[in-house]
Amino acid sequence: MIRVLEFKKEVRARIESVLDHGAIMEASRDWHAKRNPIPCGMTIHTGISCDFGCLYCYIYDMGFTGKPRPYNLSGLQLVYALTVNPYFTPGIHGTLLAFGSVTEPFMDNTLSRTLEYFRSLRDYLGNPQQVSTKAIIPDNLIDDLRLSVDPDISILISLSTLRHADKLEPRAPPPESRLVFASKLIKRGFHVTLFLRPIIPSITDREIKDILDKASSYNIETIVTGTLRVTPRILKNLEVSRVVDINQLKNRIPENLKPRVQVAIKSSDLKSYIIREAEKRGIKILPASCSANIDSHRQACAACDMGPCGLEEKLPEVDEEGVIGACEALGVRVSQVRIQNNIVNIKCIDKPDKCRVLKHLIISLARRTPKIKITS
């Protein structure tokens, strides 16, 4: 653990010797330098917004427009931003990287920046990479993709419907074209997973047999499911589409909706049904998008109650002495460290933000569940 923290400082110093002061300041102020990783890892924004116009997309509730543009940081600036982020851990067993989130990484406006980020993060930091996409890269650029990415990158091909994409995803490539693209990537040796996100009640569940059969015909062997999140705007969009059973959807919303606040619908029964249908076809089901990243990199993780994911014997070796040493290197004061099964119990006697840094270090490097009690 201590060596990884030293490596992070070394990379930061290397980038500081190349970038000018203005570029360093811009990177230091960027959100990549400050935010916590989310459950799927650290989201990497290769652009801002998207013009595919999917009716269920939440980015418009976050204030983004439908006019996409590449992200403002260069690849080296992004590397620098991550090295000053206290919650980020570099390396192949470090923080998982998830490309996408508030944009479509492979659309025309963002592809060049996405490839630049892939290269810079691979060459300087080496973290596991994952990208989710509905877009299609031209055949002549697939080799550029291969030369740019982490060799074990996890590629998630997003798909929610075969029959109603023209209504629900009006400017995204047709679903079957995405599956053709997935097949081409698989033939080139990429790790590809079908990302059934969002599961739209009355749409995805009714089509799931056809979706899985079609995916199998294109040699896709793994799937991840994802829950629909709604806002008042998204609910209205889906109602206006006239293809979604809006009453069924409303019955799955667990609380009153507020403007711009995303609420995950109840979907456990839909996921169970999809899992049963996938199992009938011999398709591997992964519990979350980060599981696909762990799987493609042949690693293991037991950092949440969905796991352990991957092969448990591949979990990193960790002992209490190593965790204590990492705490000292971070400057985080602790009074007790106890490891039991896949849980790292820590009594932290420091500020909450420092304890939070420690939490993300345990998740990334130990790949265990951190249980941190803050005491005075």
Tab-separated table of C-alpha atoms in Angstrom:
chain	number	residue	atom	x	y	z
A	1	MET	CA	0.000	0.000	0.000
A	2	ILE	CA	2.787	2.423	0.901
A	3	ARG	CA	4.536	1.810	-2.435
A	4	VAL	CA	1.379	2.750	-4.318
A	5	LEU	CA	1.137	6.038	-2.430
A	6	GLU	CA	4.769	6.784	-3.287
A	7	PHE	CA	4.087	5.973	-6.951
A	8	LYS	CA	1.210	8.459	-6.956
A	9	LYS	CA	3.560	11.208	-5.754
A	10	GLU	CA	6.161	10.240	-8.367
A	11	VAL	CA	3.646	10.500	-11.210
A	12	ARG	CA	2.443	13.862	-9.938
A	13	ALA	CA	6.022	15.155	-9.903
A	14	ARG	CA	6.614	13.903	-13.468
A	15	ILE	CA	3.537	15.705	-14.760
A	16	GLU	CA	4.457	18.891	-12.876
A	17	SER	CA	7.776	18.923	-14.757
A	18	VAL	CA	5.927	18.946	-18.099
A	19	LEU	CA	2.831	21.124	-17.630
A	20	ASP	CA	2.966	24.886	-17.225
A	21	HIS	CA	1.595	26.617	-14.146
A	22	GLY	CA	-1.711	27.556	-15.764
A	23	ALA	CA	-2.398	23.982	-16.886
A	24	ILE	CA	-1.562	22.659	-13.420
A	25	MET	CA	-3.902	25.147	-11.759
A	26	GLU	CA	-6.730	24.275	-14.169
A	27	ALA	CA	-6.279	20.560	-13.464
A	28	SER	CA	-6.118	21.148	-9.704
A	29	ARG	CA	-9.444	22.991	-9.763
A	30	ASP	CA	-11.161	20.354	-11.893
A	31	TRP	CA	-13.793	18.075	-10.399
A	32	HIS	CA	-11.669	14.981	-11.218
A	33	ALA	CA	-9.209	16.288	-8.609
A	34	LYS	CA	-11.814	16.453	-5.854
A	35	ARG	CA	-14.667	14.005	-6.048
A	36	ASN	CA	-15.083	10.635	-4.366
A	37	PRO	CA	-15.268	7.480	-6.454
A	38	ILE	CA	-18.798	6.104	-6.773
A	39	PRO	CA	-19.551	2.357	-6.436
A	40	CYS	CA	-18.467	1.591	-10.040
A	41	GLY	CA	-15.205	3.495	-9.552
A	42	MET	CA	-14.010	6.949	-10.534
A	43	THR	CA	-16.115	8.277	-13.403
A	44	ILE	CA	-14.027	9.864	-16.145
A	45	HIS	CA	-15.730	12.572	-18.181
A	46	THR	CA	-14.386	12.569	-21.729
A	47	GLY	CA	-16.973	15.126	-22.759
A	48	ILE	CA	-19.921	17.134	-21.587
A	49	SER	CA	-23.482	16.195	-22.590
A	50	CYS	CA	-24.809	14.012	-25.413
A	51	ASP	CA	-27.017	14.501	-28.459
A	52	PHE	CA	-28.543	11.003	-28.670
A	53	GLY	CA	-31.665	12.301	-26.915
A	54	CYS	CA	-32.558	9.156	-24.939
A	55	LEU	CA	-35.828	9.850	-23.130
A	56	TYR	CA	-34.674	8.222	-19.894
A	57	CYS	CA	-31.339	10.057	-19.674
A	58	TYR	CA	-30.702	11.937	-16.429
A	59	ILE	CA	-27.984	14.339	-17.612
A	60	TYR	CA	-30.521	16.950	-18.659
A	61	ASP	CA	-31.780	17.051	-15.068
A	62	MET	CA	-28.190	17.787	-14.049
A	63	GLY	CA	-28.202	20.954	-16.138
A	64	PHE	CA	-26.479	19.681	-19.277
A	65	THR	CA	-27.714	20.602	-22.726
A	66	GLY	CA	-27.964	18.426	-25.814
A	67	LYS	CA	-24.890	20.086	-27.339
A	68	PRO	CA	-21.925	17.814	-26.615
A	69	ARG	CA	-18.312	18.937	-26.524
A	70	PRO	CA	-15.013	17.321	-25.548
A	71	TYR	CA	-13.904	17.739	-21.953
A	72	ASN	CA	-11.595	20.704	-21.409
A	73	LEU	CA	-8.598	18.949	-19.818
A	74	SER	CA	-5.774	17.420	-21.842
A	75	GLY	CA	-4.776	13.836	-21.129
A	76	LEU	CA	-1.811	14.926	-19.006
A	77	GLN	CA	-3.987	17.369	-17.095
A	78	LEU	CA	-6.443	14.588	-16.321
A	79	VAL	CA	-3.613	12.407	-15.008
A	80	TYR	CA	-2.468	15.285	-12.821
A	81	ALA	CA	-5.985	15.926	-11.529
A	82	LEU	CA	-6.278	12.311	-10.401
A	83	THR	CA	-2.870	12.346	-8.706
A	84	VAL	CA	-3.947	15.279	-6.525
A	85	ASN	CA	-7.292	13.658	-5.716
A	86	PRO	CA	-6.902	12.224	-2.202
A	87	TYR	CA	-9.532	9.541	-2.864
A	88	PHE	CA	-7.828	8.136	-5.975
A	89	THR	CA	-5.365	5.240	-5.928
A	90	PRO	CA	-3.219	4.482	-9.020
A	91	GLY	CA	-2.196	1.130	-10.456
A	92	ILE	CA	-3.658	-2.034	-11.914
A	93	HIS	CA	-5.151	-2.868	-8.505
A	94	GLY	CA	-6.103	0.738	-7.847
A	95	THR	CA	-9.303	2.724	-8.317
A	96	LEU	CA	-11.530	1.376	-11.084
A	97	LEU	CA	-12.046	3.874	-13.926
A	98	ALA	CA	-15.453	4.200	-15.596
A	99	PHE	CA	-15.592	6.282	-18.789
A	100	GLY	CA	-18.905	7.865	-19.682
A	101	SER	CA	-21.399	9.073	-17.089
A	102	VAL	CA	-22.374	12.518	-18.431
A	103	THR	CA	-21.515	11.942	-22.085
A	104	GLU	CA	-21.243	9.318	-24.832
A	105	PRO	CA	-17.506	8.540	-25.013
A	106	PHE	CA	-17.514	7.227	-28.598
A	107	MET	CA	-19.631	9.814	-30.400
A	108	ASP	CA	-17.951	11.988	-33.031
A	109	ASN	CA	-17.581	14.995	-30.712
A	110	THR	CA	-15.806	13.070	-27.953
A	111	LEU	CA	-13.996	10.092	-29.518
A	112	SER	CA	-10.643	11.816	-29.998
A	113	ARG	CA	-10.581	13.041	-26.404
A	114	THR	CA	-11.661	9.621	-25.144
A	115	LEU	CA	-8.768	7.911	-26.948
A	116	GLU	CA	-6.369	10.528	-25.578
A	117	TYR	CA	-7.596	9.874	-22.039
A	118	PHE	CA	-7.351	6.111	-22.492
A	119	ARG	CA	-3.699	6.439	-23.555
A	120	SER	CA	-2.648	8.908	-20.871
A	121	LEU	CA	-4.279	7.030	-18.007
A	122	ARG	CA	-2.944	3.683	-19.216
A	123	ASP	CA	0.615	4.940	-19.712
A	124	TYR	CA	0.954	6.981	-16.515
A	125	LEU	CA	-1.351	5.314	-13.985
A	126	GLY	CA	-2.322	1.837	-15.217
A	127	ASN	CA	-5.744	1.597	-13.561
A	128	PRO	CA	-8.417	-0.848	-14.793
A	129	GLN	CA	-10.513	0.856	-17.485
A	130	GLN	CA	-14.164	0.434	-18.397
A	131	VAL	CA	-16.346	2.275	-20.901
A	132	SER	CA	-20.099	2.141	-21.482
A	133	THR	CA	-21.422	3.122	-24.894
A	134	LYS	CA	-24.265	3.080	-27.382
A	135	ALA	CA	-22.096	4.535	-30.142
A	136	ILE	CA	-20.258	2.688	-32.886
A	137	ILE	CA	-16.637	3.260	-33.826
A	138	PRO	CA	-15.905	2.963	-37.575
A	139	ASP	CA	-14.028	-0.186	-38.557
A	140	ASN	CA	-10.918	1.786	-39.516
A	141	LEU	CA	-10.676	3.228	-35.975
A	142	ILE	CA	-11.051	-0.009	-34.004
A	143	ASP	CA	-7.298	-0.573	-34.296
A	144	ASP	CA	-6.752	2.933	-32.874
A	145	LEU	CA	-8.969	1.926	-29.972
A	146	ARG	CA	-6.937	-1.220	-29.363
A	147	LEU	CA	-3.685	0.767	-29.401
A	148	SER	CA	-5.047	3.341	-26.943
A	149	VAL	CA	-6.720	1.351	-24.197
A	150	ASP	CA	-5.771	-0.749	-21.228
A	151	PRO	CA	-5.438	-4.195	-22.910
A	152	ASP	CA	-8.055	-5.733	-20.602
A	153	ILE	CA	-10.559	-2.888	-20.838
A	154	SER	CA	-14.176	-3.756	-20.083
A	155	ILE	CA	-16.560	-2.507	-22.785
A	156	LEU	CA	-20.242	-2.276	-21.889
A	157	ILE	CA	-22.658	-2.100	-24.822
A	158	SER	CA	-25.823	-0.395	-23.569
A	159	LEU	CA	-29.183	-1.707	-24.735
A	160	SER	CA	-32.704	-1.519	-23.283
A	161	THR	CA	-34.956	-2.360	-26.230
A	162	LEU	CA	-34.900	-3.799	-29.732
A	163	ARG	CA	-38.384	-2.737	-30.822
A	164	HIS	CA	-38.812	0.776	-29.448
A	165	ALA	CA	-35.373	2.357	-29.773
A	166	ASP	CA	-36.639	4.801	-32.402
A	167	LYS	CA	-39.004	6.261	-29.801
A	168	LEU	CA	-36.889	5.948	-26.651
A	169	GLU	CA	-33.388	6.522	-28.073
A	170	PRO	CA	-34.173	8.620	-31.158
A	171	ARG	CA	-30.653	9.585	-32.253
A	172	ALA	CA	-28.639	6.648	-30.919
A	173	PRO	CA	-27.401	3.951	-33.322
A	174	PRO	CA	-29.941	1.136	-33.848
A	175	PRO	CA	-29.697	-1.669	-31.273
A	176	GLU	CA	-28.745	-4.327	-33.805
A	177	SER	CA	-25.943	-2.102	-35.111
A	178	ARG	CA	-24.615	-1.929	-31.554
A	179	LEU	CA	-24.649	-5.725	-31.361
A	180	VAL	CA	-22.820	-5.987	-34.686
A	181	PHE	CA	-20.209	-3.585	-33.283
A	182	ALA	CA	-19.983	-5.697	-30.123
A	183	SER	CA	-19.336	-8.778	-32.239
A	184	LYS	CA	-16.515	-7.010	-34.079
A	185	LEU	CA	-14.928	-6.013	-30.788
A	186	ILE	CA	-15.167	-9.561	-29.470
A	187	LYS	CA	-13.441	-10.866	-32.601
A	188	ARG	CA	-10.634	-8.340	-31.964
A	189	GLY	CA	-10.153	-9.725	-28.464
A	190	PHE	CA	-12.012	-7.115	-26.415
A	191	HIS	CA	-13.957	-8.024	-23.269
A	192	VAL	CA	-17.555	-7.079	-24.101
A	193	THR	CA	-20.593	-7.190	-21.821
A	194	LEU	CA	-24.204	-6.385	-22.662
A	195	PHE	CA	-25.316	-3.559	-20.368
A	196	LEU	CA	-29.077	-3.893	-19.869
A	197	ARG	CA	-29.435	-0.412	-18.468
A	198	PRO	CA	-31.857	0.970	-17.837
A	199	ILE	CA	-34.357	-1.837	-17.458
A	200	ILE	CA	-37.567	-0.123	-18.571
A	201	PRO	CA	-40.670	-1.834	-17.137
A	202	SER	CA	-43.074	-3.082	-19.819
A	203	ILE	CA	-40.316	-2.723	-22.421
A	204	THR	CA	-37.088	-4.503	-21.467
A	205	ASP	CA	-38.801	-7.300	-19.550
A	206	ARG	CA	-41.233	-8.033	-22.398
A	207	GLU	CA	-38.401	-8.122	-24.925
A	208	ILE	CA	-35.798	-9.852	-22.799
A	209	LYS	CA	-36.010	-13.267	-24.465
A	210	ASP	CA	-35.447	-11.709	-27.878
A	211	ILE	CA	-32.716	-9.431	-26.533
A	212	LEU	CA	-30.797	-12.313	-24.963
A	213	ASP	CA	-31.217	-14.556	-27.997
A	214	LYS	CA	-30.012	-11.777	-30.272
A	215	ALA	CA	-27.048	-11.006	-28.002
A	216	SER	CA	-26.074	-14.690	-27.944
A	217	SER	CA	-26.174	-14.800	-31.734
A	218	TYR	CA	-23.492	-12.091	-31.712
A	219	ASN	CA	-21.315	-14.070	-29.261
A	220	ILE	CA	-22.005	-11.923	-26.202
A	221	GLU	CA	-21.598	-14.158	-23.153
A	222	THR	CA	-22.026	-11.816	-20.167
A	223	ILE	CA	-24.628	-9.266	-19.086
A	224	VAL	CA	-25.024	-6.617	-16.421
A	225	THR	CA	-28.403	-5.202	-15.454
A	226	GLY	CA	-29.073	-1.640	-14.349
A	227	THR	CA	-32.035	0.087	-12.736
A	228	LEU	CA	-33.998	2.927	-14.305
A	229	ARG	CA	-33.797	6.207	-12.411
A	230	VAL	CA	-36.579	8.712	-12.918
A	231	THR	CA	-37.297	12.385	-12.373
A	232	PRO	CA	-40.515	14.252	-13.153
A	233	ARG	CA	-39.047	15.176	-16.539
A	234	ILE	CA	-38.043	11.589	-17.382
A	235	LEU	CA	-41.435	10.268	-16.292
A	236	LYS	CA	-43.172	12.776	-18.562
A	237	ASN	CA	-40.886	11.868	-21.482
A	238	LEU	CA	-41.673	8.183	-21.123
A	239	GLU	CA	-45.388	8.891	-20.862
A	240	VAL	CA	-45.345	10.995	-24.040
A	241	SER	CA	-43.496	8.208	-25.885
A	242	ARG	CA	-46.738	6.158	-25.719
A	243	VAL	CA	-44.772	2.894	-25.721
A	244	VAL	CA	-44.170	2.566	-21.964
A	245	ASP	CA	-46.890	1.312	-19.603
A	246	ILE	CA	-46.756	4.450	-17.501
A	247	ASN	CA	-49.061	3.139	-14.763
A	248	GLN	CA	-46.809	0.158	-14.177
A	249	LEU	CA	-43.830	2.486	-14.042
A	250	LYS	CA	-45.518	4.840	-11.573
A	251	ASN	CA	-46.312	1.905	-9.289
A	252	ARG	CA	-42.595	1.151	-9.099
A	253	ILE	CA	-41.551	4.617	-7.929
A	254	PRO	CA	-40.875	4.325	-4.171
A	255	GLU	CA	-41.251	7.981	-3.221
A	256	ASN	CA	-42.648	11.292	-4.381
A	257	LEU	CA	-40.631	12.798	-7.194
A	258	LYS	CA	-38.960	16.181	-6.901
A	259	PRO	CA	-37.584	18.260	-9.791
A	260	ARG	CA	-34.101	17.135	-10.891
A	261	VAL	CA	-33.835	14.504	-8.121
A	262	GLN	CA	-33.198	11.009	-9.511
A	263	VAL	CA	-35.096	8.150	-7.889
A	264	ALA	CA	-34.334	4.499	-8.623
A	265	ILE	CA	-37.472	2.479	-9.333
A	266	LYS	CA	-38.248	-0.891	-7.743
A	267	SER	CA	-36.830	-3.449	-10.143
A	268	SER	CA	-35.630	-6.482	-8.170
A	269	ASP	CA	-38.382	-8.684	-9.636
A	270	LEU	CA	-37.462	-7.606	-13.170
A	271	LYS	CA	-33.796	-8.329	-12.530
A	272	SER	CA	-34.642	-11.762	-11.132
A	273	TYR	CA	-36.670	-12.560	-14.229
A	274	ILE	CA	-33.864	-11.418	-16.522
A	275	ILE	CA	-31.344	-13.473	-14.557
A	276	ARG	CA	-33.504	-16.601	-14.909
A	277	GLU	CA	-33.792	-16.100	-18.661
A	278	ALA	CA	-30.053	-15.498	-18.977
A	279	GLU	CA	-29.249	-18.640	-16.996
A	280	LYS	CA	-31.449	-20.709	-19.316
A	281	ARG	CA	-29.219	-19.561	-22.179
A	282	GLY	CA	-25.923	-20.092	-20.390
A	283	ILE	CA	-25.229	-16.368	-20.248
A	284	LYS	CA	-23.064	-15.188	-17.359
A	285	ILE	CA	-24.739	-12.585	-15.145
A	286	LEU	CA	-22.654	-10.026	-13.292
A	287	PRO	CA	-24.201	-8.096	-10.385
A	288	ALA	CA	-22.931	-4.621	-11.307
A	289	SER	CA	-20.931	-2.733	-13.907
A	290	CYS	CA	-17.838	-2.737	-11.689
A	291	SER	CA	-18.077	-6.547	-11.635
A	292	ALA	CA	-17.515	-6.546	-15.395
A	293	ASN	CA	-14.381	-4.450	-14.879
A	294	ILE	CA	-13.130	-6.859	-12.219
A	295	ASP	CA	-13.997	-9.823	-14.459
A	296	SER	CA	-12.224	-8.526	-17.570
A	297	HIS	CA	-9.072	-7.855	-15.552
A	298	ARG	CA	-9.182	-11.304	-13.913
A	299	GLN	CA	-9.194	-9.747	-10.453
A	300	ALA	CA	-11.397	-10.124	-7.392
A	301	CYS	CA	-13.270	-7.739	-5.133
A	302	ALA	CA	-15.167	-8.085	-1.863
A	303	ALA	CA	-15.695	-4.390	-1.169
A	304	CYS	CA	-19.499	-4.528	-1.028
A	305	ASP	CA	-22.330	-6.924	-0.229
A	306	MET	CA	-22.771	-7.851	-3.910
A	307	GLY	CA	-19.442	-9.670	-3.811
A	308	PRO	CA	-17.131	-11.297	-3.695
A	309	CYS	CA	-16.786	-10.825	-7.446
A	310	GLY	CA	-14.206	-12.626	-9.519
A	311	LEU	CA	-12.111	-15.441	-8.128
A	312	GLU	CA	-11.885	-14.973	-4.378
A	313	GLU	CA	-8.398	-16.478	-4.267
A	314	LYS	CA	-7.242	-13.498	-6.341
A	315	LEU	CA	-8.123	-11.004	-3.627
A	316	PRO	CA	-5.049	-8.933	-2.719
A	317	GLU	CA	-3.168	-10.088	0.344
A	318	VAL	CA	-3.715	-7.675	3.200
A	319	ASP	CA	-2.791	-7.711	6.867
A	320	GLU	CA	-3.324	-5.392	9.792
A	321	GLU	CA	0.297	-4.260	9.832
A	322	GLY	CA	0.062	-3.195	6.183
A	323	VAL	CA	-3.114	-1.218	6.817
A	324	ILE	CA	-1.532	0.519	9.807
A	325	GLY	CA	1.490	1.412	7.667
A	326	ALA	CA	-0.783	2.866	4.992
A	327	CYS	CA	-2.580	4.919	7.647
A	328	GLU	CA	0.745	6.343	8.791
A	329	ALA	CA	1.739	7.153	5.205
A	330	LEU	CA	-1.577	8.941	4.671
A	331	GLY	CA	-1.261	10.810	7.948
A	332	VAL	CA	-4.513	9.302	9.217
A	333	ARG	CA	-4.619	8.544	12.938
A	334	VAL	CA	-6.216	5.237	13.934
A	335	SER	CA	-6.490	3.461	17.269
A	336	GLN	CA	-7.361	-0.030	16.035
A	337	VAL	CA	-7.276	-2.133	12.860
A	338	ARG	CA	-8.881	-5.553	12.763
A	339	ILE	CA	-9.405	-7.724	9.676
A	340	GLN	CA	-12.112	-10.365	9.864
A	341	ASN	CA	-13.076	-12.368	6.788
A	342	ASN	CA	-13.397	-9.728	4.049
A	343	ILE	CA	-14.100	-6.810	6.363
A	344	VAL	CA	-11.485	-4.292	7.507
A	345	ASN	CA	-12.642	-2.773	10.803
A	346	ILE	CA	-10.899	0.474	11.701
A	347	LYS	CA	-11.296	2.896	14.575
A	348	CYS	CA	-10.310	6.262	13.144
A	349	ILE	CA	-9.457	9.088	15.539
A	350	ASP	CA	-9.012	11.720	12.863
A	351	LYS	CA	-11.125	14.171	10.870
A	352	PRO	CA	-14.009	12.656	8.869
A	353	ASP	CA	-12.505	13.680	5.512
A	354	LYS	CA	-9.254	11.879	6.353
A	355	CYS	CA	-11.192	8.791	7.418
A	356	ARG	CA	-13.023	8.948	4.068
A	357	VAL	CA	-9.688	8.934	2.223
A	358	LEU	CA	-8.736	5.815	4.167
A	359	LYS	CA	-12.050	4.182	3.254
A	360	HIS	CA	-11.393	4.549	-0.476
A	361	LEU	CA	-7.818	3.302	-0.102
A	362	ILE	CA	-9.118	0.092	1.512
A	363	ILE	CA	-11.710	-0.364	-1.253
A	364	SER	CA	-9.137	0.126	-4.024
A	365	LEU	CA	-6.054	-1.660	-2.752
A	366	ALA	CA	-7.413	-4.225	-0.308
A	367	ARG	CA	-10.640	-4.791	-2.280
A	368	ARG	CA	-12.327	-5.449	1.053
A	369	THR	CA	-15.303	-3.871	2.801
A	370	PRO	CA	-14.133	-1.019	5.043
A	371	LYS	CA	-16.035	-0.446	8.268
A	372	ILE	CA	-14.638	2.708	9.779
A	373	LYS	CA	-15.802	4.025	13.127
A	374	ILE	CA	-14.830	7.617	13.803
A	375	THR	CA	-14.046	8.189	17.471
A	376	SER	CA	-12.682	11.169	19.347
